[in-house]
Structures are given as C-alpha cells and as structure tokens.
Short mmCIF file of C-alpha atoms and ligand atoms in Angstrom, two decimals:
data_model
loop_
_atom_site.label_atom_id
_atom_site.label_comp_id
_atom_site.label_asym_id
_atom_site.label_seq_id
_atom_site.Cartn_x
_atom_site.Cartn_y
_atom_site.Cartn_z
CA MET B 1 0.00 -0.08 0.09
CA ASN B 2 1.05 3.59 -0.58
CA LYS B 3 2.27 5.66 2.26
CA ILE B 4 -0.73 7.22 4.03
CA ASN B 5 0.02 11.00 4.33
CA SER B 6 -1.77 12.04 7.21
CA LYS B 7 -0.60 15.23 8.74
CA LYS B 8 -1.84 14.24 12.27
CA THR B 9 -0.65 11.61 14.59
CA PRO B 10 -3.15 8.99 14.32
CA LEU B 11 -5.45 7.69 17.13
CA TYR B 12 -3.76 4.68 18.57
CA ARG B 13 -6.21 2.90 20.49
CA ASP B 14 -3.66 -0.15 21.53
CA THR B 15 -3.34 -0.57 24.99
CA GLY B 16 -0.12 -2.14 24.39
CA PHE B 17 2.59 -2.37 21.85
CA TYR B 18 4.45 -5.45 20.69
CA LEU B 19 7.91 -6.14 21.53
CA GLU B 20 9.92 -8.20 19.27
CA ASN B 21 11.79 -10.66 21.65
CA SER B 22 12.65 -11.19 25.32
CA GLU B 23 16.10 -9.20 24.73
CA LYS B 24 14.22 -6.25 23.57
CA THR B 25 11.53 -6.67 26.19
CA ILE B 26 14.32 -6.53 28.86
CA SER B 27 15.90 -3.48 27.55
CA ALA B 28 12.25 -1.70 26.83
CA PHE B 29 11.36 -2.40 30.54
CA ASP B 30 14.85 -1.46 32.10
CA GLU B 31 14.78 1.89 30.25
CA GLU B 32 11.27 2.58 31.35
CA ARG B 33 12.33 1.83 34.76
CA ASN B 34 15.49 4.21 34.76
CA HIS B 35 14.88 6.86 32.23
CA PRO B 36 10.84 7.19 32.07
CA HIS B 37 11.20 10.64 30.85
CA LYS B 38 13.60 9.65 27.78
CA PRO B 39 11.64 7.26 26.23
CA GLN B 40 12.81 5.04 23.23
CA ASN B 41 9.90 2.68 22.83
CA TYR B 42 5.98 2.62 23.42
CA ILE B 43 5.16 -0.36 25.75
CA TYR B 44 1.76 0.20 27.41
CA SER B 45 -0.83 2.86 26.98
CA ARG B 46 -0.80 3.79 30.49
CA TYR B 47 2.68 4.64 30.67
CA ARG B 48 3.05 6.42 27.14
CA ASN B 49 0.92 6.48 24.06
CA PRO B 50 1.76 8.15 20.68
CA THR B 51 -1.22 9.82 20.30
CA VAL B 52 -1.01 11.40 23.81
CA VAL B 53 2.49 12.39 23.07
CA SER B 54 1.63 14.26 20.03
CA VAL B 55 -0.83 16.38 21.64
CA GLU B 56 1.52 16.78 24.64
CA GLU B 57 3.98 18.18 22.30
CA GLN B 58 1.02 20.68 20.81
CA LEU B 59 0.29 21.64 24.53
CA LYS B 60 4.06 22.47 25.35
CA GLY B 61 4.16 24.99 22.57
CA ILE B 62 1.06 26.86 23.79
CA GLU B 63 2.40 26.78 27.42
CA GLY B 64 6.03 27.84 26.42
CA ALA B 65 7.12 24.60 28.53
CA LYS B 66 9.98 22.29 28.23
CA TRP B 67 7.42 19.54 28.78
CA THR B 68 3.63 18.83 29.03
CA LEU B 69 1.97 15.77 30.27
CA LEU B 70 -1.63 15.02 29.81
CA THR B 71 -4.04 13.54 32.30
CA GLN B 72 -7.35 12.26 32.81
CA SER B 73 -8.91 15.26 34.38
CA GLY B 74 -7.78 18.71 35.99
CA MET B 75 -7.98 17.25 39.39
CA SER B 76 -5.75 14.30 38.57
CA ALA B 77 -3.12 16.73 37.17
CA ILE B 78 -3.39 18.56 40.62
CA ASP B 79 -2.81 15.14 42.55
CA ILE B 80 0.07 14.59 40.31
CA ALA B 81 1.53 18.23 40.86
CA LEU B 82 1.32 17.81 44.53
CA SER B 83 2.19 14.18 45.31
CA ILE B 84 5.41 14.27 43.79
CA PHE B 85 6.62 16.49 46.34
CA GLN B 86 5.22 14.46 49.00
CA ASN B 87 7.92 12.42 51.06
CA LYS B 88 8.19 10.49 54.15
CA SER B 89 9.76 13.04 56.31
CA THR B 90 7.80 15.60 58.32
CA ASP B 91 8.48 18.65 56.25
CA ASN B 92 5.61 18.25 54.19
CA LYS B 93 4.11 21.67 55.22
CA TRP B 94 2.17 23.14 52.29
CA MET B 95 0.47 26.49 51.87
CA PHE B 96 -2.56 27.13 49.56
CA PHE B 97 -4.55 30.00 48.60
CA ASN B 98 -8.20 29.79 50.15
CA ASP B 99 -9.82 31.46 46.86
CA ILE B 100 -9.42 28.44 44.74
CA TYR B 101 -11.93 25.91 42.96
CA GLY B 102 -13.95 24.33 45.47
CA GLY B 103 -12.96 20.89 44.45
CA THR B 104 -9.11 21.68 45.11
CA ASN B 105 -10.27 22.79 48.64
CA THR B 106 -12.10 19.73 49.41
CA PHE B 107 -8.91 17.53 48.00
CA ILE B 108 -6.84 19.35 50.23
CA ASP B 109 -8.97 18.63 53.39
CA GLU B 110 -10.24 15.19 52.42
CA VAL B 111 -7.10 13.68 51.05
CA LEU B 112 -4.04 15.67 51.94
CA VAL B 113 -4.92 16.63 55.28
CA GLU B 114 -7.33 13.71 56.35
CA ARG B 115 -5.27 10.95 54.50
CA ARG B 116 -1.99 11.75 54.22
CA SER B 117 -1.47 13.90 57.12
CA ILE B 118 0.03 16.85 55.15
CA LYS B 119 0.40 19.97 57.36
CA ILE B 120 -1.22 22.79 55.17
CA GLU B 121 -2.23 26.41 56.04
CA ARG B 122 -4.44 28.59 53.79
CA PHE B 123 -3.68 32.17 52.98
CA TYR B 124 -7.08 34.07 52.89
CA SER B 125 -7.67 36.96 50.67
CA GLU B 126 -9.02 40.15 52.32
CA ASP B 127 -11.92 41.99 50.62
CA ASN B 128 -11.29 39.95 47.53
CA THR B 129 -7.72 40.88 47.08
CA TYR B 130 -4.22 39.51 48.47
CA ASN B 131 -2.58 41.43 51.33
CA TYR B 132 1.24 40.72 50.07
CA LEU B 133 2.53 41.76 53.41
CA LYS B 134 0.34 39.31 55.11
CA LEU B 135 1.39 36.68 52.99
CA ILE B 136 5.41 37.18 53.22
CA ASP B 137 4.48 37.42 57.09
CA GLN B 138 2.84 34.11 56.68
CA LEU B 139 5.30 32.41 54.52
CA ASP B 140 8.11 33.32 57.11
CA LYS B 141 6.28 32.02 59.98
CA PHE B 142 4.96 28.86 58.49
CA LYS B 143 7.94 28.09 56.13
CA PRO B 144 6.12 26.17 53.82
CA LYS B 145 8.00 23.60 51.41
CA LEU B 146 5.41 24.57 48.82
CA LEU B 147 2.93 27.07 47.74
CA TYR B 148 -0.08 26.60 45.69
CA PHE B 149 -2.52 29.30 43.92
CA GLU B 150 -4.74 30.15 41.03
CA THR B 151 -3.78 33.15 38.52
CA ILE B 152 -7.58 34.17 38.27
CA SER B 153 -9.38 32.34 41.39
CA ASN B 154 -12.59 30.57 40.92
CA PRO B 155 -15.64 31.88 41.21
CA MET B 156 -14.30 35.26 42.71
CA LEU B 157 -11.85 36.20 40.10
CA ILE B 158 -9.18 37.64 42.26
CA VAL B 159 -5.84 37.99 40.11
CA ALA B 160 -2.62 37.23 41.82
CA ASP B 161 0.29 39.25 41.05
CA VAL B 162 2.05 36.00 39.67
CA GLN B 163 5.51 37.73 39.55
CA ARG B 164 5.53 39.14 43.17
CA ILE B 165 4.68 35.72 44.63
CA ILE B 166 6.90 33.67 42.79
CA LYS B 167 9.74 36.29 43.38
CA GLU B 168 9.09 36.08 47.08
CA ALA B 169 8.67 32.20 47.13
CA LYS B 170 11.56 31.72 45.33
CA LYS B 171 13.73 33.98 47.93
CA ARG B 172 12.45 31.29 50.33
CA GLU B 173 13.22 28.19 48.09
CA ILE B 174 9.52 27.48 48.26
CA ILE B 175 8.12 25.10 45.47
CA ILE B 176 5.43 27.17 43.39
CA ILE B 177 2.39 25.24 41.75
CA VAL B 178 0.23 27.45 40.03
CA ASP B 179 -3.49 26.49 38.44
CA ASN B 180 -3.79 28.49 35.32
CA THR B 181 -6.90 27.36 34.03
CA PHE B 182 -8.98 30.59 34.15
CA ALA B 183 -6.34 32.78 32.66
CA SER B 184 -4.74 30.30 30.28
CA PRO B 185 -1.65 31.04 28.58
CA TYR B 186 -3.06 33.10 26.31
CA LEU B 187 -2.80 35.72 29.00
CA LEU B 188 -0.21 34.43 31.20
CA LYS B 189 2.72 31.97 31.31
CA PRO B 190 3.63 31.45 34.95
CA LEU B 191 6.66 29.17 34.19
CA LYS B 192 8.00 32.28 32.53
CA PHE B 193 8.43 33.98 36.20
CA GLY B 194 9.73 30.98 37.73
CA ALA B 195 6.62 28.63 38.87
CA ASP B 196 7.79 25.08 39.00
CA LEU B 197 4.75 23.47 38.01
CA VAL B 198 1.76 24.83 36.15
CA ILE B 199 -1.48 23.05 35.95
CA HIS B 200 -4.85 23.19 33.81
CA SER B 201 -8.05 21.55 33.88
CA ALA B 202 -8.21 21.34 30.19
CA THR B 203 -11.54 20.05 30.49
CA LYS B 204 -12.24 23.94 30.25
CA TYR B 205 -10.55 26.40 27.67
CA PHE B 206 -8.40 24.00 26.05
CA ALA B 207 -11.07 21.45 24.94
CA GLY B 208 -13.54 24.33 24.81
CA HIS B 209 -16.45 22.52 23.77
CA GLY B 210 -18.11 20.67 27.06
CA ASN B 211 -17.19 17.13 25.83
CA ILE B 212 -13.96 16.16 27.14
CA THR B 213 -12.59 15.83 30.73
CA ALA B 214 -8.87 16.21 30.70
CA GLY B 215 -5.91 17.85 32.68
CA VAL B 216 -2.52 19.11 31.92
CA ILE B 217 0.78 19.60 33.61
CA SER B 218 3.76 21.49 32.54
CA GLY B 219 7.31 22.28 33.92
CA ASN B 220 10.74 22.88 32.88
CA SER B 221 12.67 20.68 35.12
CA ASP B 222 13.94 17.10 33.97
CA LYS B 223 13.68 16.01 37.48
CA LEU B 224 10.20 16.96 38.03
CA LEU B 225 9.38 15.27 34.48
CA LYS B 226 10.53 12.12 35.55
CA LYS B 227 8.82 12.30 38.87
CA ALA B 228 5.31 13.31 37.06
CA ILE B 229 5.73 10.53 34.48
CA GLU B 230 5.97 7.81 37.16
CA TYR B 231 3.38 9.01 39.33
CA ARG B 232 0.80 9.41 36.40
CA LYS B 233 1.80 5.67 35.33
CA LEU B 234 1.53 4.29 38.99
CA VAL B 235 -1.92 5.61 39.78
CA GLY B 236 -3.24 5.53 36.21
CA HIS B 237 -3.86 9.16 35.65
CA MET B 238 -3.28 9.00 31.85
CA ILE B 239 -5.80 10.54 29.57
CA SER B 240 -7.32 8.04 27.17
CA PRO B 241 -5.84 8.39 23.42
CA ASP B 242 -9.28 8.93 22.39
CA ASP B 243 -9.74 12.23 24.67
CA ALA B 244 -6.30 13.11 23.83
CA TYR B 245 -6.64 12.82 19.95
CA ARG B 246 -9.89 15.02 20.25
CA LEU B 247 -8.48 17.44 22.40
CA GLY B 248 -5.67 18.08 19.95
CA SER B 249 -8.04 18.83 17.31
CA GLN B 250 -10.28 21.38 19.61
CA LEU B 251 -6.81 22.98 20.54
CA MET B 252 -6.52 24.15 16.96
CA THR B 253 -8.80 26.89 17.56
CA PHE B 254 -8.01 27.47 21.03
CA ASN B 255 -6.15 30.89 20.03
CA LEU B 256 -9.06 32.07 18.02
CA ARG B 257 -11.73 31.16 20.66
CA PHE B 258 -10.12 32.48 24.12
CA PRO B 259 -9.44 36.13 22.74
CA LYS B 260 -13.11 36.01 21.21
CA GLN B 261 -14.56 34.74 24.71
CA CYS B 262 -12.33 37.49 26.83
CA GLU B 263 -13.47 40.29 24.50
CA ASN B 264 -17.20 39.29 24.75
CA ALA B 265 -16.78 39.09 28.52
CA ASN B 266 -15.00 42.32 28.73
CA LYS B 267 -17.88 43.95 26.94
CA LEU B 268 -20.75 41.83 28.90
CA ALA B 269 -18.92 43.15 32.27
CA GLY B 270 -19.03 46.38 31.33
CA PHE B 271 -22.69 46.02 30.39
CA PHE B 272 -23.63 44.38 33.70
CA HIS B 273 -21.69 47.12 35.60
CA GLU B 274 -24.10 49.66 34.14
CA SER B 275 -27.24 47.63 35.19
CA PRO B 276 -28.90 48.95 38.08
CA LEU B 277 -30.52 45.41 38.31
CA VAL B 278 -26.78 44.05 38.96
CA ASN B 279 -25.33 45.03 42.69
CA ARG B 280 -21.61 44.08 41.94
CA VAL B 281 -19.94 42.88 39.08
CA PHE B 282 -16.66 40.75 39.91
CA TYR B 283 -14.75 40.93 36.74
CA PRO B 284 -10.84 41.84 36.79
CA GLY B 285 -11.25 44.20 33.52
CA ILE B 286 -13.34 46.50 35.19
CA ARG B 287 -11.76 49.59 36.65
CA ASP B 288 -12.79 49.38 40.29
CA HIS B 289 -12.39 45.47 40.62
CA TYR B 290 -9.98 44.78 43.44
CA THR B 291 -7.49 43.50 41.34
CA TYR B 292 -7.72 45.33 38.22
CA ASN B 293 -4.23 46.80 38.59
CA GLU B 294 -2.72 43.12 39.03
CA ALA B 295 -4.78 41.95 36.00
CA SER B 296 -3.70 44.89 33.82
CA LYS B 297 0.30 44.15 34.98
CA MET B 298 0.02 40.45 34.43
CA PHE B 299 -2.02 40.43 31.33
CA ASN B 300 -0.41 42.80 29.30
CA GLY B 301 -3.66 44.28 27.76
CA ASN B 302 -4.63 41.11 26.29
CA GLY B 303 -7.72 40.54 28.30
CA PHE B 304 -9.05 39.83 31.73
CA GLY B 305 -10.43 36.22 30.99
CA ALA B 306 -14.00 35.02 30.18
CA ILE B 307 -15.57 34.58 33.26
CA ILE B 308 -17.92 37.11 34.92
CA THR B 309 -19.20 36.95 38.43
CA PHE B 310 -22.15 39.07 39.45
CA GLN B 311 -24.49 39.73 42.13
CA PHE B 312 -27.91 40.84 41.87
CA ALA B 313 -29.34 43.85 43.33
CA GLY B 314 -31.93 43.97 46.25
CA GLU B 315 -32.85 45.64 49.20
CA THR B 316 -32.36 42.45 51.32
CA ASP B 317 -30.18 39.39 50.69
CA MET B 318 -33.58 37.54 50.24
CA GLN B 319 -34.44 39.90 47.40
CA LYS B 320 -31.10 39.42 45.52
CA LYS B 321 -31.65 35.49 45.74
CA LYS B 322 -35.14 35.90 44.34
CA ASN B 323 -34.11 38.18 41.44
CA CYS B 324 -31.23 35.77 40.79
CA ASP B 325 -33.83 32.89 40.99
CA LEU B 326 -36.13 34.68 38.47
CA PHE B 327 -32.94 35.60 36.00
CA ILE B 328 -32.15 32.04 35.84
CA GLU B 329 -35.80 31.07 35.08
CA LYS B 330 -35.88 33.27 32.12
CA ILE B 331 -32.25 33.13 30.94
CA SER B 332 -32.66 29.31 31.15
CA GLN B 333 -34.47 29.42 27.62
CA TYR B 334 -31.33 30.80 26.04
CA PHE B 335 -28.54 29.47 28.03
CA HIS B 336 -27.80 26.23 30.12
CA LEU B 337 -26.97 26.24 33.71
CA ILE B 338 -23.99 23.81 34.04
CA PRO B 339 -21.49 23.48 36.43
CA THR B 340 -18.40 23.61 34.18
CA LEU B 341 -17.06 26.71 32.38
CA GLY B 342 -14.89 27.49 29.10
CA ASP B 343 -17.27 26.00 26.61
CA VAL B 344 -17.78 27.77 23.28
CA GLU B 345 -21.50 28.42 24.19
CA THR B 346 -22.38 30.88 27.11
CA ILE B 347 -23.10 28.94 30.15
CA PHE B 348 -23.56 29.76 34.03
CA LEU B 349 -23.81 28.69 37.24
CA PRO B 350 -25.70 30.06 40.78
CA VAL B 351 -22.31 30.44 42.87
CA ASP B 352 -24.15 30.36 46.33
CA ALA B 353 -26.02 27.28 45.23
CA VAL B 354 -22.81 25.47 45.03
CA TRP B 355 -20.77 27.16 47.68
CA ALA B 356 -23.28 29.23 49.87
CA ASP B 357 -21.10 28.70 53.09
CA LYS B 358 -18.04 30.08 51.49
CA TYR B 359 -19.18 32.70 49.40
CA PRO B 360 -21.00 35.85 51.36
CA PHE B 361 -22.87 37.06 48.49
CA PRO B 362 -26.17 35.87 48.07
CA GLY B 363 -27.55 35.86 44.45
CA THR B 364 -24.36 35.67 42.65
CA ILE B 365 -24.02 34.19 38.84
CA ARG B 366 -20.74 32.86 37.52
CA LEU B 367 -21.00 33.44 33.59
CA SER B 368 -18.99 31.60 31.53
CA VAL B 369 -18.96 33.71 28.16
CA GLY B 370 -18.92 31.92 25.05
CA ILE B 371 -17.91 32.91 21.38
CA GLU B 372 -21.40 33.92 20.04
CA ASP B 373 -21.72 37.38 18.35
CA TYR B 374 -21.57 40.05 20.99
CA ASP B 375 -24.88 41.90 20.13
CA TYR B 376 -26.60 38.72 20.23
CA LEU B 377 -25.38 38.24 23.97
CA GLU B 378 -26.31 41.83 24.90
CA ASN B 379 -29.43 41.79 23.47
CA ILE B 380 -30.46 38.56 25.21
CA PHE B 381 -29.15 39.90 28.67
CA SER B 382 -30.87 43.05 28.10
CA ASN B 383 -34.24 41.74 27.30
CA VAL B 384 -34.18 39.28 30.45
CA LEU B 385 -32.72 41.72 32.66
CA SER B 386 -35.56 44.19 31.56
CA GLU B 387 -38.39 41.54 32.66
CA LEU B 388 -37.16 41.23 36.41
N1 PLP I 401 -8.91 24.05 38.51
C1 PLP I 401 -10.08 24.89 38.54
C2 PLP I 401 -9.57 26.45 38.37
C3 PLP I 401 -11.36 24.55 37.96
O1 PLP I 401 -12.27 25.51 37.90
C4 PLP I 401 -11.50 23.11 38.08
C5 PLP I 401 -12.84 22.53 37.70
O2 PLP I 401 -13.92 23.27 37.81
C6 PLP I 401 -10.54 22.24 38.14
C7 PLP I 401 -9.25 22.70 38.41
C8 PLP I 401 -10.54 20.35 37.84
O3 PLP I 401 -10.80 20.25 36.59
P1 PLP I 401 -11.48 19.09 36.26
O4 PLP I 401 -12.79 19.27 36.45
O5 PLP I 401 -11.02 18.85 34.77
O6 PLP I 401 -10.82 17.82 36.95
#
C-alpha cells in the first residue's frame, strides 16, 4: 500500500505495543524503569501513547514549557503536581491560597490532610484581594515547602500578582504550583516567572466544547518530569488516546476562541456594571475591581479572562436571591445552567447554590462567556434583565 500522508498522528487505541523478543523486552522495561522521561519505546498506553505524546507536544508549545503531560482530568493533574513533592519526612508543610476551586479545597481537606497527614495552611484573601505583606509574613512564619494558588481564582476572580508571589517564594526556596485554568497561557505563562509546575483543567478552555474531561501539567525541570511521569503511570492518571486525539483537534482553535471569549466577557462585564439590577460585578477588567491593577500588569492588555461573576441587586439578601432565581428562570430559555466553564457556548452557574457556606454574596451568578456574536449576547441579557 502507498504511504498514507496523514498530517496528524493517528489515534492509536492500542493498550500495549508489541516487543519483538525477550531481549528487547528486557531493555525496554529497563529503560522504562530508569529513564521514563527519555523514552525510546512505546510499551503500554498507561505509560505512554503516541497519540497522547503528539498532543503533549502541541500543548508544550502553547504553554511555553520544556515538557507537558496530559492527564485524565484537572484533578488528576493537581494530584500529580502535589503528590510528587510528598515524602516520608515530616517537612510536608504546604500552603494554599483559600480562594481556589472548591474541588481543590475539598481535595486538600479530605485527601491531603485527612488521609495523607500533610500539614497545610491557607492564605486568605481580604476584601477580594491579596495582602502581600501578610502573605510574606505567613510564608516566614509557617515556612512551607510548597505554595499553591490560582492565577485568576474560581469563582471570585481575584487576580494574583504572579510575578511578585513567585519572587517572594523563590527567595525562600519554596516550590510553586500554579493553576492557570482561568487565565490560560493566552493571558499568562507562569513558568516564565519561575513557577515550578503549571496545571490546567483542560476540560475548560483547551477543550472548549464541553465534551472532554482532561488535565495538563507542565514544567521545565527534567527531575520533575521524571517524577510526574512515574506517578501518572503508577496511579493511572493517564488520559485516554481518544480524549487526547479530540483535544488535539479542538486545541487548534484555542487561539481564536479564547480571545473572542475574553472580548465578549469584557464588553458584557461593562454592560452588567451599568445595570441598576446588578449590585456588583466581579470582573478583573472593570476598573473598580479589587485586582484590576494586578490583571493589567499580568495580562499585558491582552484581556481579562472570560468569566464574569456578578451579584444581583436587592434591598435584602432574600431579594437578591429572588432576583437571581427569576433571572435563572428566564435566561434558561437561552443558556444552560451547567457546572463547568470555558465552553464555546455561554453557560452559567449560581455561585451561592454551590458554595453557599463559602461566599457571602447571595444571588450571585458565575457566567462563562462563549464565542457568540456580542450583540446577540447583549440583546438577550438586556431583554431578560428588563423582565425582572
Ligand atoms: N482547577 C480549576 C480552576 C477548576 O475550575 C477545575 C474544575 O472546575 C479544576 C481545576 C478541576 O478540573 P477537572 O474538573 O477537569 O478535574
């Protein structure tokens, strides 16, 4: 048969790859044990798969990283990023910003603290911003081995001064892990500032179509790559070749989708900000947002992200909630209430219905803005708000 001129690495669904004889088997497994990060062979798809590797190469370029690994979810990327720093000694003291994805916070409490006895401390935001002098003080007192934060926090959209935090952490030889899901590499590449590892829920903007659950972990150190590959293999956090293949295709439009989503979100945030029916808009592109300065500094004018969190107006908390519920009822004709984000279609989630105990803002919506025509979006929101 003639050579097939496919421009893509095909979808290799094989769970294992044949080895010609015992001698080759011995050397392949020896190599896998000793140099898992410098592979010569494909052996077993939970270890390494050619389709997955080709998409990792693609992502490496987007992230500006020396290496990138794909995982089966954002949570598995987080598990890998953290677990490779855990050891038997007693210095497993890790510090986490408190304003991070709820699932990560639960993972910290129920897995890291309860099951693995890691000593953790949280750094709390004040009035939806970070007090860096307090952070430095806390780093000096607690002396963590590792620091973890999100570049734009979920769901209150607090933007971290990544450069400043990393500088202070580096001075103290603290390992830095950054969840960059909300900003994406389009707005910020934390490895450039010296982060040790960057993770993403690829389920969100990288996949962008609400049809793949995946995670990404990237870094520059070979030592960390070796540890991450080994851990992914041992706990089976590897992505499936099918998901990787589809992710690779969908990634081809990431650089078109994300800027359009940011542009729509920026305009919509301004629209909500002007509405008397909206009490507050949490969007880092709005000048009175608590971390507008950090966002302007870190994102270089390329955008402010594509999530808008906003609270409905009302005399009382009850009234705010009531307005929010009415809005949900009416907007549901056009957009879906789905607990994810980053899709090409606009979707939303009532924040206090999910994290009521954590966020003291009744009647708050987290809107994930899509790539629809802007006028279409504004028209819908304008009509729905006028019916409240
Ligand atoms: N990080 C952030 C900021 C998230 O919002 C999420 C999920 O919403 C995750 C990590 C976890 O990702 P996944 O759902 O792909 O496991």
